[in-house]
Amino acid sequence: QQPVQSPQAVILREGEDAVINCSSSKALYSVHWYRQKHGEAPVFLMILLKGGEQKGHEKISASFNEKKQQSSLYLTASQLSYSGTYFCGTDNSGGSNYKLTFGKGTLLTVNP
Amino acid sequence: DGGITQSPKYLFRKEGQNVTLSCEQNLNHDAMYWYRQDPGQGLRLIYYSQIVNDFQKGDIAEGYSVSREKKESFPLTVTSAQKNPTAFYLCASGQGLLGYTFGSGTRLTVV
């Protein structure tokens, strides 16, 4: 079953912050975050592992709450280049049969 | 530079025709994946392979077939049994718990 992402879409002005949430109905072993620009391939942003801590780079970070089976992506001081669709991918197997199930995505638009 | 190459970029299929989408990687990754992307649906898993000569069905495998004869290659055939094949198809590879690397995709249209 696909993880549920919220919100479906968000519009920001440059410099504003945003939070994108990803919830799973099953136990999570890892969560990936990707960004896809229109007509392009998704690009890997980061992975969060069960038992791991909040991760991030530059002004994009993420958290992982195993108990709530949720992950959140934080974008601070947004830039025009942050525009795109953000997907979370969840691993619910925890074993060697490793595969990701992706949410439907969150469309982020950053305006000047 | 290492990466994934998908071809063709655009493909047109007539009713009742089988077509094959190519996916090649030179990242030395063990696992490869095929996803289908439709507007508003996210990425849905068609097939995946963890090792050569072995593959598993994903969530929407009906009407599709794959092979994994070489580590570098994971072609996807869209058969005539797939009633609604028009979509954007993405191939990806991965190793362990590293992130996926995606190809640039093939846009398939039924004419």
PDB file of C-alpha atoms in Angstrom:
ATOM      1  CA  GLN A   1       0.000   0.000   0.000  1.00  0.00           C
ATOM      2  CA  GLN A   2       1.290   3.423  -0.966  1.00  0.00           C
ATOM      3  CA  PRO A   3       2.393   5.767   1.841  1.00  0.00           C
ATOM      4  CA  VAL A   4       0.250   8.876   2.181  1.00  0.00           C
ATOM      5  CA  GLN A   5       1.889  12.224   1.548  1.00  0.00           C
ATOM      6  CA  SER A   6       0.581  15.596   2.686  1.00  0.00           C
ATOM      7  CA  PRO A   7       0.006  18.208   1.540  1.00  0.00           C
ATOM      8  CA  GLN A   8      -0.637  17.322  -2.103  1.00  0.00           C
ATOM      9  CA  ALA A   9       0.623  20.719  -3.202  1.00  0.00           C
ATOM     10  CA  VAL A  10       2.163  23.804  -1.632  1.00  0.00           C
ATOM     11  CA  ILE A  11       3.054  27.223  -2.993  1.00  0.00           C
ATOM     12  CA  LEU A  12       5.771  29.290  -1.343  1.00  0.00           C
ATOM     13  CA  ARG A  13       7.518  32.581  -1.840  1.00  0.00           C
ATOM     14  CA  GLU A  14      11.282  32.441  -1.963  1.00  0.00           C
ATOM     15  CA  GLY A  15      12.699  32.317   1.561  1.00  0.00           C
ATOM     16  CA  GLU A  16       9.669  30.653   3.173  1.00  0.00           C
ATOM     17  CA  ASP A  17       9.685  27.261   4.878  1.00  0.00           C
ATOM     18  CA  ALA A  18       7.717  24.100   4.132  1.00  0.00           C
ATOM     19  CA  VAL A  19       7.103  20.685   5.679  1.00  0.00           C
ATOM     20  CA  ILE A  20       6.081  17.610   3.717  1.00  0.00           C
ATOM     21  CA  ASN A  21       4.776  14.569   5.574  1.00  0.00           C
ATOM     22  CA  CYS A  22       4.801  10.880   4.698  1.00  0.00           C
ATOM     23  CA  SER A  23       2.773   8.292   6.620  1.00  0.00           C
ATOM     24  CA  SER A  24       2.726   4.537   6.280  1.00  0.00           C
ATOM     25  CA  SER A  25       0.132   2.012   7.476  1.00  0.00           C
ATOM     26  CA  LYS A  26       2.904  -0.572   7.904  1.00  0.00           C
ATOM     27  CA  ALA A  27       6.077  -0.657   9.966  1.00  0.00           C
ATOM     28  CA  LEU A  28       8.878   1.336   8.397  1.00  0.00           C
ATOM     29  CA  TYR A  29      12.469   0.171   8.103  1.00  0.00           C
ATOM     30  CA  SER A  30      13.704   3.027   5.985  1.00  0.00           C
ATOM     31  CA  VAL A  31      12.374   6.085   4.196  1.00  0.00           C
ATOM     32  CA  HIS A  32      13.822   7.703   1.102  1.00  0.00           C
ATOM     33  CA  TRP A  33      13.107  11.191  -0.196  1.00  0.00           C
ATOM     34  CA  TYR A  34      13.376  12.197  -3.865  1.00  0.00           C
ATOM     35  CA  ARG A  35      12.725  15.341  -5.882  1.00  0.00           C
ATOM     36  CA  GLN A  36      11.553  15.282  -9.481  1.00  0.00           C
ATOM     37  CA  LYS A  37      11.589  18.250 -11.830  1.00  0.00           C
ATOM     38  CA  HIS A  38       8.991  18.263 -14.598  1.00  0.00           C
ATOM     39  CA  GLY A  39       9.855  15.755 -17.334  1.00  0.00           C
ATOM     40  CA  GLU A  40      13.001  14.576 -15.562  1.00  0.00           C
ATOM     41  CA  ALA A  41      14.029  11.589 -13.466  1.00  0.00           C
ATOM     42  CA  PRO A  42      13.609  11.662  -9.693  1.00  0.00           C
ATOM     43  CA  VAL A  43      16.793  12.569  -7.837  1.00  0.00           C
ATOM     44  CA  PHE A  44      17.721  11.032  -4.487  1.00  0.00           C
ATOM     45  CA  LEU A  45      17.826  13.494  -1.585  1.00  0.00           C
ATOM     46  CA  MET A  46      18.350  11.368   1.515  1.00  0.00           C
ATOM     47  CA  ILE A  47      17.575   8.147   3.339  1.00  0.00           C
ATOM     48  CA  LEU A  48      16.487   7.680   6.927  1.00  0.00           C
ATOM     49  CA  LEU A  49      16.985   4.331   8.588  1.00  0.00           C
ATOM     50  CA  LYS A  50      15.133   2.689  11.450  1.00  0.00           C
ATOM     51  CA  GLY A  51      16.869   3.708  14.626  1.00  0.00           C
ATOM     52  CA  GLY A  52      18.575   6.580  12.840  1.00  0.00           C
ATOM     53  CA  GLU A  53      18.477  10.261  13.540  1.00  0.00           C
ATOM     54  CA  GLN A  54      17.389  13.308  11.669  1.00  0.00           C
ATOM     55  CA  LYS A  55      19.441  13.828   8.556  1.00  0.00           C
ATOM     56  CA  GLY A  56      19.916  16.625   6.143  1.00  0.00           C
ATOM     57  CA  HIS A  57      22.119  18.651   3.912  1.00  0.00           C
ATOM     58  CA  GLU A  58      22.110  22.369   3.149  1.00  0.00           C
ATOM     59  CA  LYS A  59      18.658  23.634   4.055  1.00  0.00           C
ATOM     60  CA  ILE A  60      16.779  20.398   3.463  1.00  0.00           C
ATOM     61  CA  SER A  61      16.447  17.954   6.340  1.00  0.00           C
ATOM     62  CA  ALA A  62      14.182  15.111   7.398  1.00  0.00           C
ATOM     63  CA  SER A  63      13.031  13.216  10.454  1.00  0.00           C
ATOM     64  CA  PHE A  64      11.814   9.684  11.007  1.00  0.00           C
ATOM     65  CA  ASN A  65       9.328   8.687  13.726  1.00  0.00           C
ATOM     66  CA  GLU A  66       9.248   4.898  13.877  1.00  0.00           C
ATOM     67  CA  LYS A  67       6.436   4.717  16.420  1.00  0.00           C
ATOM     68  CA  LYS A  68       4.127   6.877  14.335  1.00  0.00           C
ATOM     69  CA  GLN A  69       5.383   5.295  11.099  1.00  0.00           C
ATOM     70  CA  GLN A  70       5.969   8.737   9.691  1.00  0.00           C
ATOM     71  CA  SER A  71       8.667  10.832   8.119  1.00  0.00           C
ATOM     72  CA  SER A  72       8.763  14.563   7.496  1.00  0.00           C
ATOM     73  CA  LEU A  73      10.851  16.575   5.048  1.00  0.00           C
ATOM     74  CA  TYR A  74      11.776  20.123   6.082  1.00  0.00           C
ATOM     75  CA  LEU A  75      12.709  22.783   3.537  1.00  0.00           C
ATOM     76  CA  THR A  76      13.927  26.009   5.086  1.00  0.00           C
ATOM     77  CA  ALA A  77      14.540  29.352   3.410  1.00  0.00           C
ATOM     78  CA  SER A  78      13.285  27.917   0.136  1.00  0.00           C
ATOM     79  CA  GLN A  79      14.974  28.741  -3.148  1.00  0.00           C
ATOM     80  CA  LEU A  80      13.529  28.774  -6.664  1.00  0.00           C
ATOM     81  CA  SER A  81      15.519  25.604  -7.387  1.00  0.00           C
ATOM     82  CA  TYR A  82      13.521  23.711  -4.738  1.00  0.00           C
ATOM     83  CA  SER A  83      10.470  23.665  -7.020  1.00  0.00           C
ATOM     84  CA  GLY A  84       9.417  20.188  -8.108  1.00  0.00           C
ATOM     85  CA  THR A  85       7.509  17.154  -6.936  1.00  0.00           C
ATOM     86  CA  TYR A  86       8.742  15.474  -3.783  1.00  0.00           C
ATOM     87  CA  PHE A  87       8.232  11.763  -3.258  1.00  0.00           C
ATOM     88  CA  CYS A  88       8.799   9.621  -0.228  1.00  0.00           C
ATOM     89  CA  GLY A  89       9.647   5.969  -0.771  1.00  0.00           C
ATOM     90  CA  THR A  90       9.183   3.493   2.044  1.00  0.00           C
ATOM     91  CA  ASP A  91      10.752   0.119   2.728  1.00  0.00           C
ATOM     92  CA  ASN A  92       8.334  -1.995   4.721  1.00  0.00           C
ATOM     93  CA  SER A  93      10.112  -5.337   4.356  1.00  0.00           C
ATOM     94  CA  GLY A  94      13.203  -4.806   6.427  1.00  0.00           C
ATOM     95  CA  GLY A  95      14.936  -7.723   4.765  1.00  0.00           C
ATOM     96  CA  SER A  96      16.912  -8.659   1.695  1.00  0.00           C
ATOM     97  CA  ASN A  97      13.861  -8.349  -0.557  1.00  0.00           C
ATOM     98  CA  TYR A  98      14.488  -4.652  -0.752  1.00  0.00           C
ATOM     99  CA  LYS A  99      12.069  -2.470  -2.671  1.00  0.00           C
ATOM    100  CA  LEU A 100      10.495   0.926  -2.224  1.00  0.00           C
ATOM    101  CA  THR A 101       6.830   1.882  -2.344  1.00  0.00           C
ATOM    102  CA  PHE A 102       6.354   5.530  -3.291  1.00  0.00           C
ATOM    103  CA  GLY A 103       3.724   8.033  -2.286  1.00  0.00           C
ATOM    104  CA  LYS A 104       1.771  10.067  -4.818  1.00  0.00           C
ATOM    105  CA  GLY A 105       4.013  13.056  -4.386  1.00  0.00           C
ATOM    106  CA  THR A 106       3.820  16.659  -3.166  1.00  0.00           C
ATOM    107  CA  LEU A 107       4.093  19.431  -5.751  1.00  0.00           C
ATOM    108  CA  LEU A 108       6.157  22.306  -4.383  1.00  0.00           C
ATOM    109  CA  THR A 109       6.193  25.612  -6.231  1.00  0.00           C
ATOM    110  CA  VAL A 110       8.524  28.369  -5.127  1.00  0.00           C
ATOM    111  CA  ASN A 111       7.770  31.814  -6.556  1.00  0.00           C
ATOM    112  CA  PRO A 112      10.031  34.891  -6.531  1.00  0.00           C
TER     113      PRO A 112
ATOM    114  CA  ASP B   1      30.397   8.670 -15.704  1.00  0.00           C
ATOM    115  CA  GLY B   2      28.223   5.971 -14.158  1.00  0.00           C
ATOM    116  CA  GLY B   3      24.500   6.025 -14.652  1.00  0.00           C
ATOM    117  CA  ILE B   4      21.404   4.451 -16.119  1.00  0.00           C
ATOM    118  CA  THR B   5      20.455   4.689 -19.765  1.00  0.00           C
ATOM    119  CA  GLN B   6      16.892   4.201 -20.890  1.00  0.00           C
ATOM    120  CA  SER B   7      15.873   4.017 -24.514  1.00  0.00           C
ATOM    121  CA  PRO B   8      14.007   5.115 -26.433  1.00  0.00           C
ATOM    122  CA  LYS B   9      12.942   8.403 -24.885  1.00  0.00           C
ATOM    123  CA  TYR B  10       9.601   8.312 -26.718  1.00  0.00           C
ATOM    124  CA  LEU B  11       7.815   5.209 -27.971  1.00  0.00           C
ATOM    125  CA  PHE B  12       4.550   4.761 -29.818  1.00  0.00           C
ATOM    126  CA  ARG B  13       2.669   1.492 -29.714  1.00  0.00           C
ATOM    127  CA  LYS B  14      -0.157   0.310 -31.873  1.00  0.00           C
ATOM    128  CA  GLU B  15      -3.043  -1.645 -30.416  1.00  0.00           C
ATOM    129  CA  GLY B  16      -2.153  -5.330 -29.937  1.00  0.00           C
ATOM    130  CA  GLN B  17       1.571  -4.773 -30.299  1.00  0.00           C
ATOM    131  CA  ASN B  18       4.327  -5.770 -27.875  1.00  0.00           C
ATOM    132  CA  VAL B  19       7.089  -3.245 -27.259  1.00  0.00           C
ATOM    133  CA  THR B  20      10.335  -3.494 -25.300  1.00  0.00           C
ATOM    134  CA  LEU B  21      11.878  -0.705 -23.234  1.00  0.00           C
ATOM    135  CA  SER B  22      15.607  -0.842 -22.688  1.00  0.00           C
ATOM    136  CA  CYS B  23      17.409  -0.151 -19.397  1.00  0.00           C
ATOM    137  CA  GLU B  24      21.195  -0.407 -18.991  1.00  0.00           C
ATOM    138  CA  GLN B  25      23.317   0.546 -15.972  1.00  0.00           C
ATOM    139  CA  ASN B  26      27.062   0.777 -15.442  1.00  0.00           C
ATOM    140  CA  LEU B  27      26.936   1.416 -11.692  1.00  0.00           C
ATOM    141  CA  ASN B  28      27.573  -2.236 -10.801  1.00  0.00           C
ATOM    142  CA  HIS B  29      24.358  -2.258  -8.776  1.00  0.00           C
ATOM    143  CA  ASP B  30      22.808  -5.627  -7.961  1.00  0.00           C
ATOM    144  CA  ALA B  31      19.184  -4.504  -7.863  1.00  0.00           C
ATOM    145  CA  MET B  32      17.133  -3.008 -10.671  1.00  0.00           C
ATOM    146  CA  TYR B  33      13.548  -1.789 -10.749  1.00  0.00           C
ATOM    147  CA  TRP B  34      10.824  -0.726 -13.157  1.00  0.00           C
ATOM    148  CA  TYR B  35       8.249   1.870 -12.132  1.00  0.00           C
ATOM    149  CA  ARG B  36       5.298   3.311 -13.966  1.00  0.00           C
ATOM    150  CA  GLN B  37       4.341   6.941 -13.429  1.00  0.00           C
ATOM    151  CA  ASP B  38       0.889   8.329 -14.205  1.00  0.00           C
ATOM    152  CA  PRO B  39      -0.256  11.881 -13.382  1.00  0.00           C
ATOM    153  CA  GLY B  40      -1.264  12.121  -9.734  1.00  0.00           C
ATOM    154  CA  GLN B  41      -0.407   8.473  -9.009  1.00  0.00           C
ATOM    155  CA  GLY B  42       3.214   8.658  -7.989  1.00  0.00           C
ATOM    156  CA  LEU B  43       5.539   5.803  -8.946  1.00  0.00           C
ATOM    157  CA  ARG B  44       4.125   2.294  -8.942  1.00  0.00           C
ATOM    158  CA  LEU B  45       6.370  -0.774  -8.991  1.00  0.00           C
ATOM    159  CA  ILE B  46       6.034  -3.116 -11.964  1.00  0.00           C
ATOM    160  CA  TYR B  47       8.919  -5.596 -11.526  1.00  0.00           C
ATOM    161  CA  TYR B  48      12.195  -5.735  -9.674  1.00  0.00           C
ATOM    162  CA  SER B  49      15.289  -7.888  -9.672  1.00  0.00           C
ATOM    163  CA  GLN B  50      17.797  -8.353  -6.846  1.00  0.00           C
ATOM    164  CA  ILE B  51      20.219 -10.584  -8.755  1.00  0.00           C
ATOM    165  CA  VAL B  52      20.841 -11.886 -12.244  1.00  0.00           C
ATOM    166  CA  ASN B  53      18.355 -14.513 -13.505  1.00  0.00           C
ATOM    167  CA  ASP B  54      15.872 -13.687 -10.764  1.00  0.00           C
ATOM    168  CA  PHE B  55      13.032 -11.158 -10.616  1.00  0.00           C
ATOM    169  CA  GLN B  56       9.791 -10.562  -8.712  1.00  0.00           C
ATOM    170  CA  LYS B  57       6.454  -9.015  -9.541  1.00  0.00           C
ATOM    171  CA  GLY B  58       5.660  -5.639  -8.120  1.00  0.00           C
ATOM    172  CA  ASP B  59       2.254  -4.127  -7.467  1.00  0.00           C
ATOM    173  CA  ILE B  60       1.128  -3.769 -11.106  1.00  0.00           C
ATOM    174  CA  ALA B  61       2.895  -6.573 -13.023  1.00  0.00           C
ATOM    175  CA  GLU B  62      -0.073  -7.694 -15.137  1.00  0.00           C
ATOM    176  CA  GLY B  63       0.559  -7.120 -18.847  1.00  0.00           C
ATOM    177  CA  TYR B  64       4.319  -6.700 -18.410  1.00  0.00           C
ATOM    178  CA  SER B  65       7.305  -9.040 -18.578  1.00  0.00           C
ATOM    179  CA  VAL B  66      11.019  -8.669 -17.810  1.00  0.00           C
ATOM    180  CA  SER B  67      14.296 -10.546 -18.050  1.00  0.00           C
ATOM    181  CA  ARG B  68      17.602 -10.220 -16.201  1.00  0.00           C
ATOM    182  CA  GLU B  69      20.220 -12.138 -18.133  1.00  0.00           C
ATOM    183  CA  LYS B  70      23.014  -9.680 -17.384  1.00  0.00           C
ATOM    184  CA  LYS B  71      23.720  -7.571 -14.322  1.00  0.00           C
ATOM    185  CA  GLU B  72      23.787  -4.431 -16.439  1.00  0.00           C
ATOM    186  CA  SER B  73      20.517  -4.930 -18.298  1.00  0.00           C
ATOM    187  CA  PHE B  74      16.847  -5.147 -17.258  1.00  0.00           C
ATOM    188  CA  PRO B  75      14.529  -4.753 -20.279  1.00  0.00           C
ATOM    189  CA  LEU B  76      10.780  -4.363 -19.836  1.00  0.00           C
ATOM    190  CA  THR B  77       8.273  -5.691 -22.385  1.00  0.00           C
ATOM    191  CA  VAL B  78       4.845  -4.139 -22.478  1.00  0.00           C
ATOM    192  CA  THR B  79       2.576  -6.816 -23.912  1.00  0.00           C
ATOM    193  CA  SER B  80      -0.755  -6.547 -25.686  1.00  0.00           C
ATOM    194  CA  ALA B  81      -2.363  -7.764 -22.449  1.00  0.00           C
ATOM    195  CA  GLN B  82      -1.630  -4.381 -20.852  1.00  0.00           C
ATOM    196  CA  LYS B  83      -4.832  -2.517 -21.632  1.00  0.00           C
ATOM    197  CA  ASN B  84      -3.728   0.948 -20.607  1.00  0.00           C
ATOM    198  CA  PRO B  85      -0.004   1.225 -21.329  1.00  0.00           C
ATOM    199  CA  THR B  86       0.237   4.960 -21.969  1.00  0.00           C
ATOM    200  CA  ALA B  87       2.507   6.243 -19.188  1.00  0.00           C
ATOM    201  CA  PHE B  88       5.983   7.396 -18.240  1.00  0.00           C
ATOM    202  CA  TYR B  89       8.236   4.425 -17.419  1.00  0.00           C
ATOM    203  CA  LEU B  90      11.215   4.792 -15.110  1.00  0.00           C
ATOM    204  CA  CYS B  91      13.999   2.306 -14.550  1.00  0.00           C
ATOM    205  CA  ALA B  92      16.135   2.497 -11.406  1.00  0.00           C
ATOM    206  CA  SER B  93      19.030   0.660  -9.830  1.00  0.00           C
ATOM    207  CA  GLY B  94      20.205   0.425  -6.241  1.00  0.00           C
ATOM    208  CA  GLN B  95      22.770  -1.207  -3.995  1.00  0.00           C
ATOM    209  CA  GLY B  96      22.015  -2.151  -0.408  1.00  0.00           C
ATOM    210  CA  LEU B  97      20.513   0.764   1.475  1.00  0.00           C
ATOM    211  CA  LEU B  98      21.823   3.442  -0.859  1.00  0.00           C
ATOM    212  CA  GLY B  99      19.369   5.595  -2.733  1.00  0.00           C
ATOM    213  CA  TYR B 100      18.036   4.631  -6.111  1.00  0.00           C
ATOM    214  CA  THR B 101      19.517   6.055  -9.289  1.00  0.00           C
ATOM    215  CA  PHE B 102      16.842   6.612 -11.915  1.00  0.00           C
ATOM    216  CA  GLY B 103      17.102   6.686 -15.674  1.00  0.00           C
ATOM    217  CA  SER B 104      15.648   9.568 -17.668  1.00  0.00           C
ATOM    218  CA  GLY B 105      12.530   7.584 -18.538  1.00  0.00           C
ATOM    219  CA  THR B 106      10.591   6.393 -21.582  1.00  0.00           C
ATOM    220  CA  ARG B 107       7.276   7.974 -22.472  1.00  0.00           C
ATOM    221  CA  LEU B 108       5.045   5.346 -24.081  1.00  0.00           C
ATOM    222  CA  THR B 109       1.943   6.329 -26.034  1.00  0.00           C
ATOM    223  CA  VAL B 110      -0.654   4.086 -27.625  1.00  0.00           C
ATOM    224  CA  VAL B 111      -1.703   5.252 -31.079  1.00  0.00           C
TER     225      VAL B 111
END
